[in-house]
mmCIF file of C-alpha atoms and ligand atoms in Angstrom:
data_model
loop_
_atom_site.group_PDB
_atom_site.id
_atom_site.type_symbol
_atom_site.label_atom_id
_atom_site.label_comp_id
_atom_site.label_asym_id
_atom_site.label_seq_id
_atom_site.Cartn_x
_atom_site.Cartn_y
_atom_site.Cartn_z
ATOM 1 C CA UNK O 638 -53.809 -40.343 8.666
ATOM 2 C CA UNK O 639 -50.954 -39.576 7.113
ATOM 3 C CA UNK O 640 -50.767 -36.558 10.356
ATOM 4 C CA UNK O 641 -49.716 -38.306 13.523
ATOM 5 C CA UNK O 642 -53.484 -38.760 15.408
ATOM 6 C CA UNK O 643 -51.051 -38.415 19.154
ATOM 7 C CA UNK O 644 -49.366 -34.912 20.373
ATOM 8 C CA UNK O 645 -45.919 -37.014 21.042
ATOM 9 C CA UNK O 646 -46.135 -38.077 18.101
ATOM 10 C CA UNK O 647 -46.325 -34.581 16.237
ATOM 11 C CA UNK O 648 -44.595 -32.702 18.182
ATOM 12 C CA UNK O 649 -41.595 -35.304 17.813
ATOM 13 C CA UNK O 650 -42.505 -34.539 14.533
ATOM 14 C CA UNK O 651 -41.828 -30.879 14.696
ATOM 15 C CA UNK O 652 -39.413 -31.465 15.834
ATOM 16 C CA UNK O 653 -37.170 -33.495 13.732
ATOM 17 C CA UNK O 654 -38.978 -31.089 10.293
ATOM 18 C CA UNK O 655 -37.310 -27.993 12.206
ATOM 19 C CA UNK O 656 -33.867 -29.644 12.715
ATOM 20 C CA UNK O 657 -34.546 -30.702 8.953
ATOM 21 C CA UNK O 658 -34.992 -26.859 7.885
ATOM 22 C CA UNK O 659 -31.751 -25.904 10.363
ATOM 23 C CA UNK O 660 -29.918 -28.405 8.555
ATOM 24 C CA UNK O 661 -30.663 -26.905 5.851
ATOM 25 C CA UNK O 662 -30.540 -23.817 6.689
ATOM 26 C CA UNK O 663 -26.595 -24.166 7.755
ATOM 27 C CA UNK O 664 -25.446 -26.595 5.195
ATOM 28 C CA UNK O 665 -27.262 -23.166 2.007
ATOM 29 C CA UNK O 666 -24.822 -21.075 5.095
ATOM 30 C CA UNK O 667 -21.535 -22.942 4.227
ATOM 31 C CA UNK O 668 -22.521 -23.496 0.812
ATOM 32 C CA UNK O 669 -22.923 -19.411 0.224
ATOM 33 C CA UNK O 670 -19.398 -19.427 2.330
ATOM 34 C CA UNK O 671 -17.409 -21.785 0.814
ATOM 35 C CA UNK O 672 -18.209 -19.286 -2.813
ATOM 36 C CA UNK O 673 -17.529 -16.657 -1.578
ATOM 37 C CA UNK O 674 -13.480 -15.287 -1.622
ATOM 38 C CA UNK O 675 -11.392 -15.432 2.166
ATOM 39 C CA UNK O 676 -10.377 -11.990 2.697
ATOM 40 C CA UNK O 677 -8.860 -11.013 5.571
ATOM 41 C CA UNK O 678 -7.404 -7.577 6.698
ATOM 42 C CA UNK O 679 -4.631 -6.066 8.462
ATOM 43 C CA UNK O 680 -5.547 -3.272 10.143
ATOM 44 C CA UNK O 681 -2.430 -0.480 11.150
ATOM 45 C CA UNK O 682 -4.538 2.804 11.919
ATOM 46 C CA UNK O 683 -5.458 6.069 10.289
ATOM 47 C CA UNK O 684 -8.100 8.020 10.292
ATOM 48 C CA UNK O 685 -10.431 5.003 8.567
ATOM 49 C CA UNK O 686 -9.578 4.015 12.155
ATOM 50 C CA UNK O 687 -10.356 7.891 13.745
ATOM 51 C CA UNK O 688 -13.198 9.555 15.783
ATOM 52 C CA UNK O 689 -13.832 13.429 16.067
ATOM 53 C CA UNK O 690 -15.775 14.803 19.174
ATOM 54 C CA UNK O 691 -18.429 15.960 16.349
ATOM 55 C CA UNK O 692 -19.457 14.849 12.346
ATOM 56 C CA UNK O 693 -19.180 18.026 11.672
ATOM 57 C CA UNK O 694 -15.683 17.239 12.586
ATOM 58 C CA UNK O 695 -13.058 16.691 8.947
ATOM 59 C CA UNK O 696 -9.562 18.016 10.692
ATOM 60 C CA UNK O 697 -8.355 17.385 13.937
ATOM 61 C CA UNK O 698 -9.784 14.604 14.813
ATOM 62 C CA UNK O 699 -7.743 11.692 16.518
ATOM 63 C CA UNK O 700 -6.374 8.465 14.289
ATOM 64 C CA UNK O 701 -6.279 4.912 14.964
ATOM 65 C CA UNK O 702 -8.748 4.962 17.809
ATOM 66 C CA UNK O 703 -11.354 2.431 16.077
ATOM 67 C CA UNK O 704 -9.661 -1.417 16.396
ATOM 68 C CA UNK O 705 -10.268 -3.515 13.282
ATOM 69 C CA UNK O 706 -13.718 -5.968 14.803
ATOM 70 C CA UNK O 707 -15.392 -2.110 15.123
ATOM 71 C CA UNK O 708 -14.080 -1.549 11.594
ATOM 72 C CA UNK O 709 -15.487 -4.924 9.970
ATOM 73 C CA UNK O 710 -18.737 -4.210 12.132
ATOM 74 C CA UNK O 711 -19.515 -0.825 10.527
ATOM 75 C CA UNK O 712 -19.822 -2.799 7.550
ATOM 76 C CA UNK O 713 -21.839 -5.253 7.710
ATOM 77 C CA UNK O 714 -22.066 -5.940 4.247
ATOM 78 C CA UNK O 715 -18.633 -6.845 4.001
ATOM 79 C CA UNK O 716 -20.050 -10.520 5.431
ATOM 80 C CA UNK O 717 -22.112 -10.776 2.767
ATOM 81 C CA UNK O 718 -18.977 -10.127 -0.213
ATOM 82 C CA UNK O 719 -16.036 -12.461 1.553
ATOM 83 C CA UNK O 720 -15.527 -14.086 4.196
ATOM 84 C CA UNK O 721 -13.285 -12.152 6.498
ATOM 85 C CA UNK O 722 -11.243 -12.405 8.901
ATOM 86 C CA UNK O 723 -9.348 -8.340 10.944
ATOM 87 C CA UNK O 724 -6.026 -8.880 12.698
ATOM 88 C CA UNK O 725 -4.553 -5.401 14.614
ATOM 89 C CA UNK O 726 -0.745 -5.072 13.013
ATOM 90 C CA UNK O 727 -0.457 -2.505 15.341
ATOM 91 C CA UNK O 728 -3.104 1.268 16.433
ATOM 92 C CA UNK O 729 -0.287 4.240 14.910
ATOM 93 C CA UNK O 730 -1.400 7.864 13.276
ATOM 94 C CA UNK O 731 1.196 7.046 9.198
ATOM 95 C CA UNK O 732 3.203 9.745 9.480
ATOM 96 C CA UNK O 733 4.598 7.399 12.361
ATOM 97 C CA UNK O 734 5.079 4.613 10.379
ATOM 98 C CA UNK O 735 8.334 2.937 11.028
ATOM 99 C CA UNK O 736 11.051 0.379 8.330
ATOM 100 C CA UNK O 737 10.401 -2.115 11.292
ATOM 101 C CA UNK O 738 6.404 -2.219 11.218
ATOM 102 C CA UNK O 739 6.901 -1.855 6.637
ATOM 103 C CA UNK O 740 8.592 -5.533 7.987
ATOM 104 C CA UNK O 741 6.459 -7.087 10.283
ATOM 105 C CA UNK O 742 3.404 -5.998 8.148
ATOM 106 C CA UNK O 743 4.808 -7.240 5.070
ATOM 107 C CA UNK O 744 6.468 -10.276 7.438
ATOM 108 C CA UNK O 745 2.324 -11.103 8.171
ATOM 109 C CA UNK O 746 1.063 -10.656 4.209
ATOM 110 C CA UNK O 747 3.632 -13.315 3.097
ATOM 111 C CA UNK O 748 2.912 -15.692 5.556
ATOM 112 C CA UNK O 749 -1.368 -14.899 5.948
ATOM 113 C CA UNK O 750 -0.577 -15.144 0.649
ATOM 114 C CA UNK O 751 0.614 -18.151 1.470
ATOM 115 C CA UNK O 752 -1.905 -19.779 3.026
ATOM 116 C CA UNK O 753 -4.412 -22.050 0.257
ATOM 117 C CA UNK O 754 -7.497 -20.644 3.237
ATOM 118 C CA UNK O 755 -6.555 -16.977 2.022
ATOM 119 C CA UNK O 756 -7.609 -15.025 -1.279
ATOM 120 C CA UNK O 757 -6.258 -11.033 -0.668
ATOM 121 C CA UNK O 758 -5.431 -9.352 1.669
ATOM 122 C CA UNK O 759 -7.162 -5.767 2.664
ATOM 123 C CA UNK O 760 -4.950 -2.848 4.422
ATOM 124 C CA UNK O 761 -6.260 -0.254 6.292
ATOM 125 C CA UNK O 762 -3.720 2.347 6.847
ATOM 126 C CA UNK O 763 -3.731 6.066 6.924
ATOM 127 C CA UNK O 764 -3.060 8.071 4.327
ATOM 128 C CA UNK O 765 -0.094 10.519 4.711
ATOM 129 C CA UNK O 766 2.519 7.231 4.128
ATOM 130 C CA UNK O 767 -0.286 4.817 2.445
ATOM 131 C CA UNK O 768 1.758 5.612 -1.162
ATOM 132 C CA UNK O 769 5.051 4.313 0.449
ATOM 133 C CA UNK O 770 3.340 1.003 2.355
ATOM 134 C CA UNK O 771 2.176 0.921 -0.172
ATOM 135 C CA UNK O 772 4.967 0.702 -2.375
ATOM 136 C CA UNK O 773 7.360 -0.985 -0.280
ATOM 137 C CA UNK O 774 4.865 -3.779 -0.197
ATOM 138 C CA UNK O 775 4.569 -3.622 -3.990
ATOM 139 C CA UNK O 776 8.163 -4.712 -4.221
ATOM 140 C CA UNK O 777 8.404 -7.791 -1.608
ATOM 141 C CA UNK O 778 4.999 -9.204 -1.363
ATOM 142 C CA UNK O 779 5.717 -12.609 -2.992
ATOM 143 C CA UNK O 780 2.458 -13.163 -4.273
ATOM 144 C CA UNK O 781 0.816 -12.991 -7.176
ATOM 145 C CA UNK O 782 -3.151 -12.486 -4.425
ATOM 146 C CA UNK O 783 -4.013 -9.266 -3.980
ATOM 147 C CA UNK O 784 -3.359 -6.932 -1.298
ATOM 148 C CA UNK O 785 -5.156 -4.221 -1.267
ATOM 149 C CA UNK O 786 -4.006 -1.027 1.155
ATOM 150 C CA UNK O 787 -6.499 1.261 1.755
ATOM 151 C CA UNK O 788 -7.299 4.978 4.001
ATOM 152 C CA UNK O 789 -9.601 7.757 4.884
ATOM 153 C CA UNK O 790 -10.364 11.005 4.462
ATOM 154 C CA UNK O 791 -13.335 11.971 7.440
ATOM 155 C CA UNK O 792 -13.188 9.850 10.417
ATOM 156 C CA UNK O 793 -15.173 7.829 11.134
ATOM 157 C CA UNK O 794 -17.233 9.756 13.081
ATOM 158 C CA UNK O 795 -17.940 12.010 10.123
ATOM 159 C CA UNK O 796 -21.280 13.166 7.438
ATOM 160 C CA UNK O 797 -20.352 11.429 4.526
ATOM 161 C CA UNK O 798 -17.362 9.140 5.682
ATOM 162 C CA UNK O 799 -15.512 7.806 3.340
ATOM 163 C CA UNK O 800 -13.479 4.728 5.077
ATOM 164 C CA UNK O 801 -17.081 2.297 4.758
ATOM 165 C CA UNK O 802 -17.229 2.850 1.565
ATOM 166 C CA UNK O 803 -13.529 2.340 0.465
ATOM 167 C CA UNK O 804 -13.260 -0.940 3.109
ATOM 168 C CA UNK O 805 -16.324 -2.605 1.749
ATOM 169 C CA UNK O 806 -14.996 -1.568 -2.103
ATOM 170 C CA UNK O 807 -11.333 -2.801 -0.398
ATOM 171 C CA UNK O 808 -12.437 -6.195 -0.090
ATOM 172 C CA UNK O 809 -14.591 -6.436 -3.196
ATOM 173 C CA UNK O 810 -11.276 -4.916 -5.024
ATOM 174 C CA UNK O 811 -8.980 -7.903 -2.878
ATOM 175 C CA UNK O 812 -11.686 -11.032 -3.218
ATOM 176 C CA UNK O 813 -11.564 -10.257 -6.854
ATOM 177 C CA UNK O 814 -9.496 -12.935 -9.383
ATOM 178 C CA UNK O 815 -8.988 -10.715 -11.522
ATOM 179 C CA UNK O 816 -7.296 -8.444 -9.453
ATOM 180 C CA UNK O 817 -4.575 -10.712 -9.603
ATOM 181 C CA UNK O 818 -0.996 -10.126 -10.689
ATOM 182 C CA UNK O 819 -1.446 -6.156 -10.954
ATOM 183 C CA UNK O 820 0.837 -5.800 -8.133
ATOM 184 C CA UNK O 821 0.064 -4.155 -4.458
ATOM 185 C CA UNK O 822 -2.843 -1.753 -5.067
ATOM 186 C CA UNK O 823 -4.226 0.928 -3.483
ATOM 187 C CA UNK O 824 -8.452 1.448 -4.028
ATOM 188 C CA UNK O 825 -9.487 4.682 -2.325
ATOM 189 C CA UNK O 826 -12.889 7.080 -3.729
ATOM 190 C CA UNK O 827 -14.096 4.187 -5.645
ATOM 191 C CA UNK O 828 -11.034 4.575 -7.712
ATOM 192 C CA UNK O 829 -8.033 1.928 -8.389
ATOM 193 C CA UNK O 830 -4.338 2.690 -8.514
ATOM 194 C CA UNK O 831 -1.351 1.214 -8.818
ATOM 195 C CA UNK O 832 1.428 1.257 -6.200
ATOM 196 C CA UNK O 833 4.203 2.626 -8.041
ATOM 197 C CA UNK O 834 2.800 5.542 -9.175
ATOM 198 C CA UNK O 835 -0.742 7.102 -7.104
ATOM 199 C CA UNK O 836 0.142 9.426 -4.447
ATOM 200 C CA UNK O 837 -2.105 11.878 -1.920
ATOM 201 C CA UNK O 838 -2.434 14.758 -4.199
ATOM 202 C CA UNK O 839 -4.132 17.062 -1.546
ATOM 203 C CA UNK O 840 -4.288 17.157 2.691
ATOM 204 C CA UNK O 841 -7.980 16.730 3.222
ATOM 205 C CA UNK O 842 -10.503 16.467 0.582
ATOM 206 C CA UNK O 843 -11.879 12.120 -0.273
ATOM 207 C CA UNK O 844 -9.903 12.832 -3.451
ATOM 208 C CA UNK O 845 -6.814 13.538 -2.701
ATOM 209 C CA UNK O 846 -5.272 10.093 -4.358
ATOM 210 C CA UNK O 847 -4.365 11.329 -8.084
ATOM 211 C CA UNK O 848 -2.489 9.083 -10.248
ATOM 212 C CA UNK O 849 -2.097 12.606 -12.947
ATOM 213 C CA UNK O 850 -0.706 11.817 -15.902
ATOM 214 C CA UNK O 851 0.265 7.521 -15.559
ATOM 215 C CA UNK O 852 -3.473 7.489 -14.969
ATOM 216 C CA UNK O 853 -5.936 5.186 -12.927
ATOM 217 C CA UNK O 854 -5.159 1.493 -13.566
ATOM 218 C CA UNK O 855 -9.399 1.071 -12.232
ATOM 219 C CA UNK O 856 -12.734 2.078 -11.380
ATOM 220 C CA UNK O 857 -15.365 -0.306 -8.557
ATOM 221 C CA UNK O 858 -18.231 0.995 -9.629
ATOM 222 C CA UNK O 859 -21.234 -0.282 -7.854
ATOM 223 C CA UNK O 860 -18.771 -3.087 -5.200
ATOM 224 C CA UNK O 861 -18.254 -3.593 -9.231
ATOM 225 C CA UNK O 862 -13.882 -3.861 -10.382
ATOM 226 C CA UNK O 863 -13.351 -2.519 -13.131
ATOM 227 C CA UNK O 864 -9.267 -2.820 -14.750
ATOM 228 C CA UNK O 865 -8.259 -0.362 -17.863
ATOM 229 C CA UNK O 866 -4.912 -1.027 -18.345
ATOM 230 C CA UNK O 867 -1.935 -2.884 -17.015
ATOM 231 C CA UNK O 868 1.634 -1.770 -15.107
ATOM 232 C CA UNK O 869 4.407 -2.498 -16.648
ATOM 233 C CA UNK O 870 7.117 -2.278 -13.503
ATOM 234 C CA UNK O 871 7.885 -5.151 -11.946
ATOM 235 C CA UNK O 872 6.882 -5.951 -8.958
ATOM 236 C CA UNK O 873 5.383 -8.483 -5.914
ATOM 237 C CA UNK O 874 6.475 -11.922 -7.191
ATOM 238 C CA UNK O 875 9.160 -10.635 -10.082
ATOM 239 C CA UNK O 876 11.475 -8.768 -7.443
ATOM 240 C CA UNK O 877 14.702 -9.329 -6.514
ATOM 241 C CA UNK O 878 13.924 -8.280 -2.527
ATOM 242 C CA UNK O 879 13.316 -10.974 0.288
ATOM 243 C CA UNK O 880 12.850 -9.037 3.150
ATOM 244 C CA UNK O 881 12.545 -12.434 4.951
ATOM 245 C CA UNK O 882 15.796 -12.977 6.999
ATOM 246 C CA UNK O 883 15.412 -8.868 7.418
ATOM 247 C CA UNK O 884 15.123 -6.509 10.807
ATOM 248 C CA UNK O 885 15.808 -3.656 9.890
ATOM 249 C CA UNK O 886 16.608 -1.613 6.759
ATOM 250 C CA UNK O 887 19.617 0.279 5.569
ATOM 251 C CA UNK O 888 19.353 4.441 6.180
ATOM 252 C CA UNK O 889 18.240 6.527 3.414
ATOM 253 C CA UNK O 890 17.297 9.673 3.380
ATOM 254 C CA UNK O 891 15.905 12.613 1.399
ATOM 255 C CA UNK O 892 17.256 15.955 0.908
ATOM 256 C CA UNK O 893 15.232 19.093 0.132
ATOM 257 C CA UNK O 894 16.080 21.188 -3.243
ATOM 258 C CA UNK O 895 14.435 24.908 -3.570
ATOM 259 C CA UNK O 896 15.977 28.509 -3.636
ATOM 260 C CA UNK O 897 18.844 29.248 -1.970
ATOM 261 C CA UNK O 898 19.523 26.242 -1.209
ATOM 262 C CA UNK O 899 22.688 24.877 1.015
ATOM 263 C CA UNK O 900 24.941 21.856 1.881
ATOM 264 C CA UNK O 901 23.561 22.019 5.681
ATOM 265 C CA UNK O 902 20.679 19.182 4.742
ATOM 266 C CA UNK O 903 22.712 17.005 2.834
ATOM 267 C CA UNK O 904 25.836 16.392 5.157
ATOM 268 C CA UNK O 905 23.455 16.198 8.847
ATOM 269 C CA UNK O 906 22.184 13.814 6.848
ATOM 270 C CA UNK O 907 24.969 12.034 5.875
ATOM 271 C CA UNK O 908 27.315 12.445 8.552
ATOM 272 C CA UNK O 909 23.850 11.031 10.904
ATOM 273 C CA UNK O 910 24.774 7.460 9.259
ATOM 274 C CA UNK O 911 23.026 8.239 5.310
ATOM 275 C CA UNK O 912 23.661 5.124 3.572
ATOM 276 C CA UNK O 913 22.419 6.225 0.918
ATOM 277 C CA UNK O 914 20.959 10.267 -0.024
ATOM 278 C CA UNK O 915 18.178 11.133 -2.884
ATOM 279 C CA UNK O 916 18.241 14.591 -3.939
ATOM 280 C CA UNK O 917 14.669 16.119 -4.521
ATOM 281 C CA UNK O 918 15.883 18.595 -6.558
ATOM 282 C CA UNK O 919 14.309 21.110 -8.899
ATOM 283 C CA UNK O 920 12.852 20.124 -11.887
ATOM 284 C CA UNK O 921 14.695 17.623 -13.976
ATOM 285 C CA UNK O 922 17.028 16.636 -10.633
ATOM 286 C CA UNK O 923 18.937 19.528 -11.527
ATOM 287 C CA UNK O 924 21.070 19.889 -8.898
ATOM 288 C CA UNK O 925 22.199 23.389 -6.772
ATOM 289 C CA UNK O 926 25.589 25.087 -7.361
ATOM 290 C CA UNK O 927 25.513 25.115 -3.074
ATOM 291 C CA UNK O 928 24.252 21.596 -2.552
ATOM 292 C CA UNK O 929 26.416 20.064 -5.348
ATOM 293 C CA UNK O 930 29.920 19.132 -3.414
ATOM 294 C CA UNK O 931 28.476 18.246 -0.278
ATOM 295 C CA UNK O 932 26.998 15.166 -2.654
ATOM 296 C CA UNK O 933 29.869 15.016 -4.636
ATOM 297 C CA UNK O 934 32.017 14.324 -1.067
ATOM 298 C CA UNK O 935 28.785 11.853 -0.475
ATOM 299 C CA UNK O 936 29.445 9.228 -3.077
ATOM 300 C CA UNK O 937 33.237 9.180 -2.679
ATOM 301 C CA UNK O 938 32.054 8.824 0.773
ATOM 302 C CA UNK O 939 31.058 5.326 -0.006
ATOM 303 C CA UNK O 940 26.432 7.292 0.008
ATOM 304 C CA UNK O 941 24.245 6.112 -3.020
ATOM 305 C CA UNK O 942 22.808 9.223 -4.581
ATOM 306 C CA UNK O 943 20.009 9.611 -6.196
ATOM 307 C CA UNK O 944 18.719 12.155 -8.418
ATOM 308 C CA UNK O 945 14.866 12.980 -8.064
ATOM 309 C CA UNK O 946 13.031 15.555 -8.610
ATOM 310 C CA UNK O 947 10.644 17.190 -5.884
ATOM 311 C CA UNK O 948 8.498 18.409 -9.366
ATOM 312 C CA UNK O 949 6.273 15.501 -9.125
ATOM 313 C CA UNK O 950 5.563 13.986 -13.238
ATOM 314 C CA UNK O 951 7.924 12.557 -15.620
ATOM 315 C CA UNK O 952 11.839 10.499 -15.598
ATOM 316 C CA UNK O 953 14.748 12.060 -14.070
ATOM 317 C CA UNK O 954 16.749 11.846 -17.740
ATOM 318 C CA UNK O 955 20.478 10.605 -17.099
ATOM 319 C CA UNK O 956 23.258 12.600 -18.343
ATOM 320 C CA UNK O 957 20.439 14.799 -18.112
ATOM 321 C CA UNK O 958 21.268 18.701 -15.913
ATOM 322 C CA UNK O 959 24.170 16.383 -14.336
ATOM 323 C CA UNK O 960 26.882 14.264 -16.032
ATOM 324 C CA UNK O 961 25.564 11.152 -13.685
ATOM 325 C CA UNK O 962 28.624 8.921 -15.846
ATOM 326 C CA UNK O 963 31.695 11.292 -13.915
ATOM 327 C CA UNK O 964 29.761 11.918 -10.663
ATOM 328 C CA UNK O 965 28.473 8.308 -10.301
ATOM 329 C CA UNK O 966 24.696 9.055 -9.432
ATOM 330 C CA UNK O 967 21.530 7.024 -10.291
ATOM 331 C CA UNK O 968 18.753 8.437 -11.181
ATOM 332 C CA UNK O 969 15.249 8.065 -9.840
ATOM 333 C CA UNK O 970 13.438 7.194 -13.034
ATOM 334 C CA UNK O 971 9.996 8.931 -12.876
ATOM 335 C CA UNK O 972 9.537 7.633 -9.022
ATOM 336 C CA UNK O 973 9.253 10.160 -5.730
ATOM 337 C CA UNK O 974 11.367 11.772 -4.149
ATOM 338 C CA UNK O 975 9.648 9.855 -1.268
ATOM 339 C CA UNK O 976 9.192 6.192 -2.889
ATOM 340 C CA UNK O 977 13.173 6.684 -4.964
ATOM 341 C CA UNK O 978 13.763 6.853 -0.794
ATOM 342 C CA UNK O 979 12.368 3.015 -0.692
ATOM 343 C CA UNK O 980 13.386 1.645 -3.274
ATOM 344 C CA UNK O 981 17.646 2.833 -2.127
ATOM 345 C CA UNK O 982 16.982 0.782 0.378
ATOM 346 C CA UNK O 983 15.806 -2.306 -0.234
ATOM 347 C CA UNK O 984 18.425 -1.492 -2.728
ATOM 348 C CA UNK O 985 21.169 -1.127 -1.029
ATOM 349 C CA UNK O 986 20.766 -4.803 0.783
ATOM 350 C CA UNK O 987 21.493 -6.487 -2.183
ATOM 351 C CA UNK O 988 24.333 -4.097 -3.565
ATOM 352 C CA UNK O 989 26.193 -0.902 -3.219
ATOM 353 C CA UNK O 990 27.219 -0.531 -7.268
ATOM 354 C CA UNK O 991 25.466 1.860 -8.720
ATOM 355 C CA UNK O 992 25.530 0.748 -12.127
ATOM 356 C CA UNK O 993 23.401 -2.663 -10.602
ATOM 357 C CA UNK O 994 20.762 0.325 -8.623
ATOM 358 C CA UNK O 995 20.364 2.202 -11.360
ATOM 359 C CA UNK O 996 18.965 -0.944 -13.703
ATOM 360 C CA UNK O 997 17.194 -1.720 -10.116
ATOM 361 C CA UNK O 998 15.130 2.155 -10.317
ATOM 362 C CA UNK O 999 14.883 2.072 -15.132
ATOM 363 C CA UNK O 1000 13.226 -1.978 -13.390
ATOM 364 C CA UNK O 1001 11.117 -1.025 -10.758
HETATM 365 N N1 LIG P 1784 -2.462 11.156 10.943
HETATM 366 C C1 LIG P 1784 -3.321 10.822 9.764
HETATM 367 C C2 LIG P 1784 -1.744 9.479 8.608
HETATM 368 O O1 LIG P 1784 -1.809 8.243 9.855
HETATM 369 C C3 LIG P 1784 -4.757 10.861 9.068
HETATM 370 C C4 LIG P 1784 -4.205 10.742 7.456
HETATM 371 C C5 LIG P 1784 -5.658 9.758 6.990
HETATM 372 O O2 LIG P 1784 -5.062 9.036 7.736
HETATM 373 O O3 LIG P 1784 -6.265 10.071 6.557
HETATM 374 O O4 LIG P 1784 -2.223 9.264 7.783
#
């Protein structure tokens, strides 16, 4: 007789079968988890963590109110594609991010990526300074593993909030081996951008992040990343910058040029202690006659001057609109003023030689 004759024996058999089934399910789950990438989400705030008064509130909402665990729980699909852990590094609107927070975030990223059980990192961030944080990390992260910065343009409470799909895509990207070695990436609106060249180009629309002339490096379609080009400038493990022992960054500011501008801003920034000054010039980095003497004097007083352009695209030519060799100025190449500032800050942690700094602007 195969089937046990007594109730006690039958109960024992069912108990065994149940435990066997449970163990099998557990083993399968463990086996599946073992195949999924381990992705850490570092949350910093922004609109992706924002809430509004109603589902139609897409401006006038409060950024940086939703915690990282809630962001993860709002997208249960993430658990099917990665083993995700979340950390709330800080909770701010990104227009307020500080040098100290940049250093804190970068050190946390480097510590995590040095762990063999971390395959990639996603950083949720406000979009206002997202491109700056991404470029800063592009210069100081010391790993080839994927680091993906993501945000949203609508708060989590809005109709068609873009945060959840952006977060899901960012996790997929961070867990994709092909994303490694490409530098810090920005994943927004189904596009993959290189940190060096992307910029926020619209105040409120979901397609705001653009790399208009140099182009996106890929797309995320149906949750799968596709890449179409490599970045040419050095980044991450190939840079000479090391922030591991830094607890502050040199003060570098930006002076914006426009019709009839004078020298008040330049003089004020230098008087406030700027060790470097990026001039966001008109056109090809032109120096207005009323600003130029203040920049020349600042250089003579030891402030490193970088000529950038407010235009947004193109190369600021060395010795084009000004005799940089004679003035001992540096040109920003194609970096925006806000990104030129970041590179100059890091350059000044290594050197004050304008020859060396110019090399860095042609390298990163
Ligand atoms: N306060 C802005 C910021 O945190 C909101 C913009 C956004 O995150 O999209 O960057």
